[in-house]
XYZ file of N, CA, C and O in Angstrom:
464
model
N -4.004 -2.414 -23.517
C -4.135 -1.380 -23.840
C -4.797 -0.484 -22.289
O -5.813 -1.454 -22.404
N -4.905 0.237 -21.782
C -5.608 1.028 -20.568
C -6.625 1.403 -21.002
O -6.413 2.272 -21.694
N -7.483 1.605 -20.211
C -9.346 1.665 -20.653
C -8.974 3.198 -19.743
O -8.871 4.462 -20.209
N -9.343 3.086 -18.389
C -9.346 3.944 -17.403
C -8.686 3.565 -16.379
O -8.999 1.985 -16.152
N -8.121 4.445 -15.360
C -8.044 3.488 -14.209
C -8.791 4.735 -13.080
O -8.733 5.833 -13.527
N -8.528 4.587 -12.218
C -9.144 4.892 -10.707
C -7.869 4.385 -9.636
O -7.062 3.674 -9.706
N -7.911 5.526 -8.452
C -6.756 5.014 -7.539
C -7.074 5.539 -6.402
O -8.445 6.085 -6.158
N -6.595 5.017 -4.948
C -6.844 5.584 -3.748
C -5.324 5.535 -3.301
O -4.642 4.915 -3.495
N -4.973 6.488 -2.372
C -4.185 6.652 -1.209
C -4.501 6.902 -0.196
O -5.300 7.084 0.723
N -3.246 5.706 0.826
C -3.494 6.177 2.160
C -2.421 6.751 2.500
O -1.074 6.195 2.007
N -2.500 8.360 3.791
C -1.244 8.543 4.049
C -1.344 8.243 4.748
O -1.451 8.560 6.545
N 0.744 8.701 5.237
C 0.783 8.280 6.496
C 0.547 7.313 7.636
O -0.062 7.675 8.279
N 0.839 6.313 7.070
C 0.443 5.088 7.625
C 0.921 4.257 8.827
O 0.493 3.146 9.582
N 2.458 4.844 8.939
C 3.130 4.272 10.442
C 3.656 3.542 10.129
O 4.892 2.908 10.980
N 4.104 3.370 9.178
C 4.773 1.926 8.190
C 5.650 1.930 7.449
O 5.832 3.084 6.671
N 7.318 1.647 7.749
C 8.119 1.899 6.657
C 8.079 1.189 5.381
O 7.668 0.282 5.512
N 8.636 1.551 4.144
C 8.031 1.384 3.355
C 9.119 0.005 2.692
O 9.060 -0.702 2.400
N 10.144 -0.257 3.714
C 10.856 -1.449 3.672
C 10.324 -2.309 4.401
O 10.550 -3.751 3.454
N 9.413 -2.372 4.867
C 8.355 -3.399 4.910
C 6.968 -3.971 4.200
O 6.400 -4.359 3.788
N 6.707 -3.020 3.393
C 5.635 -2.744 2.623
C 6.149 -3.202 1.133
O 5.662 -3.916 0.175
N 7.558 -3.089 0.770
C 7.651 -3.458 -0.733
C 7.717 -4.856 -1.037
O 7.266 -5.443 -1.698
N 8.060 -5.968 0.155
C 7.395 -7.504 -0.196
C 6.304 -7.685 -0.409
O 5.881 -8.569 -1.083
N 5.296 -6.635 0.407
C 3.618 -7.086 -0.040
C 2.982 -6.550 -0.701
O 2.556 -7.436 -1.657
N 3.665 -5.363 -1.439
C 3.035 -4.933 -2.644
C 3.802 -5.696 -4.046
O 3.243 -5.562 -4.467
N 4.523 -6.482 -3.974
C 5.179 -6.920 -4.991
C 4.519 -8.544 -4.866
O 4.495 -8.871 -5.952
N 4.395 -8.963 -4.264
C 2.996 -10.209 -3.837
C 1.648 -9.367 -5.108
O 1.124 -10.357 -5.539
N 1.523 -8.459 -5.200
C -0.416 -8.432 -5.726
C -0.156 -7.120 -7.032
O -1.087 -7.122 -7.263
N 1.014 -6.267 -7.367
C 1.133 -6.123 -8.156
C 0.552 -6.783 -9.430
O 1.123 -7.894 -9.663
N 0.154 -6.567 -9.983
C -0.651 -6.919 -11.947
C -1.419 -8.047 -11.805
O -1.844 -8.249 -12.091
N -1.956 -8.711 -10.479
C -3.096 -9.225 -10.147
C -4.398 -8.546 -10.360
O -4.753 -7.623 -9.847
N -5.426 -9.679 -10.367
C -6.252 -9.070 -10.511
C -7.630 -8.887 -8.769
O -6.871 -9.250 -8.059
N -8.253 -8.144 -8.501
C -8.925 -7.322 -7.168
C -9.144 -8.238 -6.478
O -8.440 -8.813 -5.280
N -9.765 -9.322 -7.206
C -10.259 -10.772 -5.785
C -9.232 -11.136 -5.456
O -9.139 -11.871 -4.764
N -8.133 -11.563 -6.642
C -7.241 -12.659 -6.226
C -5.995 -12.444 -5.497
O -5.487 -12.589 -4.201
N -6.082 -10.511 -5.487
C -4.899 -10.308 -4.544
C -5.659 -10.176 -3.220
O -4.709 -9.759 -2.107
N -7.073 -9.522 -3.065
C -7.535 -9.669 -1.925
C -7.203 -10.583 -0.858
O -7.256 -10.919 0.600
N -7.617 -12.649 -1.746
C -7.818 -13.555 -1.180
C -6.257 -13.629 -0.462
O -5.817 -13.914 0.048
N -4.824 -13.087 -1.081
C -3.851 -12.893 -0.735
C -3.625 -11.901 0.595
O -2.598 -12.921 1.370
N -3.546 -11.185 0.021
C -3.661 -9.811 1.515
C -4.340 -10.885 2.384
O -3.827 -10.550 3.825
N -5.493 -11.343 2.351
C -6.586 -12.046 3.740
C -5.127 -13.130 4.483
O -5.514 -13.343 5.639
N -4.916 -13.675 3.873
C -3.983 -14.619 4.370
C -2.334 -14.734 4.734
O -2.189 -15.948 5.279
N -1.984 -13.621 4.660
C -0.543 -12.737 5.105
C -1.067 -12.096 6.715
O -1.818 -12.025 7.435
N 0.291 -12.820 7.330
C 0.563 -12.694 8.581
C 0.791 -11.377 9.028
O 0.681 -11.174 10.341
N 1.537 -10.266 8.327
C 1.406 -8.666 8.066
C 0.785 -8.479 9.122
O -0.550 -8.144 8.271
N 0.756 -7.526 9.887
C -0.106 -6.732 9.997
C -0.020 -5.542 8.998
O -1.048 -4.834 8.721
N 0.743 -5.298 8.149
C 0.534 -4.726 6.812
C 0.225 -4.415 6.016
O -0.534 -3.873 5.058
N -0.325 -5.781 5.824
C -1.109 -6.381 5.084
C -2.516 -5.998 5.108
O -3.244 -6.067 3.709
N -2.941 -5.502 5.875
C -4.515 -4.833 6.351
C -4.664 -3.882 5.702
O -5.659 -3.243 5.232
N -3.505 -2.941 5.895
C -3.369 -1.882 5.830
C -3.780 -1.283 3.839
O -4.258 -0.806 3.427
N -2.886 -2.602 3.367
C -2.398 -2.609 1.873
C -4.018 -2.772 1.467
O -4.482 -2.579 0.482
N -4.881 -4.125 1.928
C -5.837 -4.281 2.011
C -7.194 -3.418 1.921
O -8.147 -3.756 0.602
N -7.105 -2.270 2.159
C -8.219 -1.492 2.470
C -7.466 -0.324 1.313
O -8.407 -0.049 0.968
N -6.343 -0.389 0.961
C -6.320 0.811 0.076
C -6.681 0.058 -1.246
O -7.397 0.951 -1.889
N -6.977 -1.401 -1.421
C -6.877 -1.797 -2.588
C -8.776 -2.342 -3.061
O -9.046 -1.479 -3.756
N -8.726 -2.280 -1.779
C -10.420 -2.237 -2.037
C -11.528 -0.799 -1.819
O -12.207 -1.167 -2.909
N -10.727 0.254 -1.446
C -10.877 1.748 -1.630
C -11.227 2.340 -3.482
O -11.510 2.485 -3.362
N -9.369 1.663 -3.956
C -9.436 2.064 -5.104
C -10.621 1.003 -5.638
O -11.049 1.238 -6.626
N -10.608 0.234 -5.491
C -11.536 -1.235 -6.218
C -13.204 -0.566 -6.051
O -13.675 -0.194 -7.667
N -13.796 0.007 -5.362
C -14.951 0.929 -4.876
C -15.127 1.883 -5.653
O -15.552 2.695 -6.356
N -13.588 3.206 -5.649
C -13.940 4.331 -6.176
C -13.785 4.253 -7.582
O -14.303 4.243 -8.527
N -13.501 2.618 -8.257
C -13.282 2.448 -9.743
C -14.941 2.302 -10.465
O -15.541 2.190 -11.260
N -15.177 1.130 -9.488
C -17.163 0.842 -10.021
C -17.201 2.145 -9.573
O -18.587 1.970 -10.395
N -17.497 3.131 -8.825
C -17.957 4.293 -8.498
C -17.891 5.407 -10.005
O -19.013 5.494 -10.568
N -16.669 5.167 -9.837
C -16.722 6.421 -11.222
C -16.246 6.051 -12.638
O -16.763 6.472 -13.498
N -16.498 4.821 -13.055
C -16.601 3.991 -13.957
C -17.305 3.589 -14.743
O -17.333 3.138 -15.353
N -18.194 2.804 -13.526
C -19.203 2.338 -13.166
C -19.309 0.890 -14.296
O -19.554 0.471 -15.212
N -17.896 0.294 -13.731
C -17.346 -0.864 -14.130
C -17.570 -1.848 -12.742
O -17.853 -1.820 -11.798
N -17.386 -3.373 -13.813
C -17.660 -4.288 -12.385
C -16.304 -4.703 -11.587
O -14.796 -4.911 -12.250
N -16.497 -5.131 -10.138
C -15.093 -5.200 -9.464
C -14.203 -6.581 -10.422
O -13.271 -6.493 -9.989
N -14.933 -7.191 -10.988
C -14.299 -8.179 -11.557
C -13.717 -8.217 -12.438
O -12.645 -9.437 -12.586
N -13.818 -7.275 -13.408
C -12.644 -6.974 -14.163
C -10.918 -6.283 -14.222
O -10.598 -5.818 -15.466
N -11.861 -5.646 -12.789
C -10.205 -4.633 -12.553
C -9.184 -5.677 -11.722
O -9.233 -6.613 -11.851
N -8.330 -4.886 -12.494
C -6.717 -5.247 -12.591
C -5.856 -3.954 -11.454
O -6.614 -2.817 -11.950
N -4.960 -5.323 -10.149
C -4.428 -3.526 -9.966
C -3.307 -2.905 -11.074
O -2.092 -4.271 -11.236
N -3.223 -2.265 -11.590
C -2.183 -1.347 -12.502
C -0.478 -1.210 -12.029
O 0.183 -1.453 -12.423
N -1.301 -0.179 -10.733
C 0.244 0.318 -10.098
C 0.022 -0.013 -8.841
O -0.910 0.117 -7.952
N 0.676 -0.443 -7.672
C 1.173 -0.266 -6.769
C 2.265 0.278 -6.424
O 3.210 -0.139 -6.355
N 1.893 0.905 -4.829
C 3.607 1.695 -4.975
C 3.403 2.412 -3.257
O 2.226 2.719 -2.839
N 4.415 2.591 -2.507
C 4.336 2.975 -1.180
C 5.519 4.192 -1.381
O 6.964 3.818 -1.827
N 5.244 5.082 -0.724
C 6.490 6.387 -0.995
C 6.970 6.823 0.062
O 6.126 6.578 1.140
N 8.398 7.372 0.791
C 8.712 7.303 1.546
C 8.746 8.748 1.786
O 7.818 9.909 1.304
N 8.061 9.479 3.072
C 7.800 10.730 3.994
C 8.623 10.623 4.733
O 9.535 10.040 5.127
N 8.724 11.951 5.439
C 10.243 12.256 6.147
C 9.145 11.743 7.542
O 8.109 11.821 8.103
N 10.731 11.329 7.969
C 10.504 10.496 9.037
C 10.477 11.684 10.760
O 10.766 12.599 10.591
N 9.399 10.831 11.319
C 9.830 11.327 12.650
C 11.168 10.940 13.284
O 11.829 10.115 13.298
N 12.117 11.775 14.035
C 13.282 12.024 15.147
C 13.131 12.146 16.133
O 12.677 13.348 16.906
N 13.378 11.159 16.507
C 13.409 11.132 18.167
C 14.744 11.090 19.324
O 15.267 10.437 18.374
N 14.766 10.967 20.045
C 16.025 11.033 21.048
C 15.549 10.045 22.277
O 14.854 10.516 22.917
N 16.494 8.944 22.582
C 16.371 8.033 24.125
C 17.588 8.014 24.481
O 18.437 8.457 24.435
N 17.430 8.427 25.702
C 18.406 8.445 26.761
C 19.455 7.020 27.201
O 18.844 6.023 26.774
N 20.572 7.584 26.856
C 21.492 6.374 26.778
C 22.172 6.144 27.920
O 21.941 7.317 28.253
N 23.343 5.641 28.038
C 24.295 5.210 29.263
C 25.461 6.700 29.241
O 25.392 7.005 28.086
N 25.455 6.546 30.473
C 26.698 7.457 30.551
C 25.925 9.172 29.856
O 27.034 10.161 29.101
N 25.386 9.550 29.984
C 24.586 10.656 29.713
C 24.234 10.724 28.769
O 24.148 12.673 27.869
N 24.599 9.684 27.307
C 24.889 10.400 25.450
C 22.818 9.991 25.293
O 22.077 9.685 26.574
N 22.961 10.171 24.116
C 21.333 10.523 23.286
C 21.629 9.193 22.573
O 22.778 8.990 21.245
N 20.748 8.125 22.496
C 20.449 7.002 20.954
C 19.559 7.733 20.201
O 18.341 8.612 20.926
N 19.376 8.321 19.041
C 19.011 9.152 18.137
C 17.699 8.212 17.570
O 17.930 6.547 17.075
N 16.183 8.050 17.326
C 15.512 7.080 17.090
C 14.943 7.703 15.994
O 14.564 8.680 16.196
N 14.572 6.872 14.759
C 14.330 7.599 13.268
C 12.625 6.651 13.201
O 13.146 5.767 12.951
N 12.006 7.101 13.240
C 10.892 6.708 13.079
C 9.804 6.947 11.648
O 9.606 8.009 11.205
N 10.201 5.521 10.597
C 9.742 6.056 8.973
C 8.451 5.700 9.142
O 7.986 5.085 9.632
N 8.392 6.046 8.068
C 6.682 6.512 7.795
C 6.547 6.395 6.030
O 7.256 6.310 5.166
N 4.969 6.020 5.675
C 4.369 5.528 4.019
C 3.925 5.884 3.978
O 2.552 6.335 4.237
N 3.448 6.654 2.788
C 1.749 6.709 1.826
C 1.857 5.455 0.691
O 2.625 5.182 0.117
N 0.328 5.038 1.069
C 0.605 3.900 -0.122
C 0.106 3.686 -1.353
O -1.772 4.649 -1.000
N 0.242 4.250 -2.173
C -1.299 4.696 -3.408
C -1.415 3.388 -4.261
O -0.252 1.969 -4.912
N -2.414 2.736 -4.990
C -3.125 2.199 -5.846
C -4.162 2.335 -6.789
O -4.628 3.180 -6.831
N -3.547 1.798 -8.251
C -4.107 2.102 -9.074
C -4.153 1.198 -10.141
O -4.049 0.252 -10.256
N -5.791 1.031 -10.043
C -6.631 -0.111 -10.758
C -7.504 -0.082 -12.215
O -7.971 1.847 -12.044
N -7.352 -0.700 -12.884
C -8.719 -0.434 -14.350
C -8.170 -1.104 -14.799
O -8.048 -2.283 -14.835
N -9.112 -0.955 -15.669
C -9.873 -2.878 -16.934
C -8.886 -2.451 -17.821
O -7.696 -1.173 -18.682
N -7.935 -4.047 -17.768
C -6.822 -3.803 -19.322
C -7.879 -4.636 -20.384
O -8.124 -5.844 -20.137
N -7.726 -4.090 -21.440
C -8.467 -4.679 -22.508
C -7.660 -5.603 -23.490
O -6.289 -5.634 -22.822
N -7.500 -6.684 -24.223
C -7.243 -7.716 -25.042
C -7.315 -8.761 -24.270
O -6.017 -9.670 -24.989
N -7.658 -9.235 -23.154
C -7.236 -9.968 -22.271
C -8.760 -11.108 -22.684
O -9.525 -11.004 -22.740
C-alpha cells in the first residue's frame, strides 16, 4: 500500500526514449540508494540525467512528506516522447536528407511502500 508519493520531471532532455528505456528498467522498483549506485557506475551519459531526476524526486519527498531518504522506493519511472526537431542536410545530386532529432521527458515518482 502506497502512503504518499512525490514526483520530479526533467523536460526536453535531448535524449531519445529508445536510449533511456534500458536505463529506466534497471532502476524501476528499487530503493533510492540502490538505484543511485547503479546509475553512478553506468557508462551511458544518459544515466547522469536519470540520476539527477531521481535525486530531485528524493529530495522533494523528504521536503514534502518529511520522510527519510532510506525509506523511499521508486514507484514509477518513465520517459515520454515529445515532438521531435526536423532538420535537413544536403546530400548528393542536389537532394535532401531528413534528420529527426528525438527528445524526451523523464518522470520519476518516489514514495514509501508499507508492509515491507
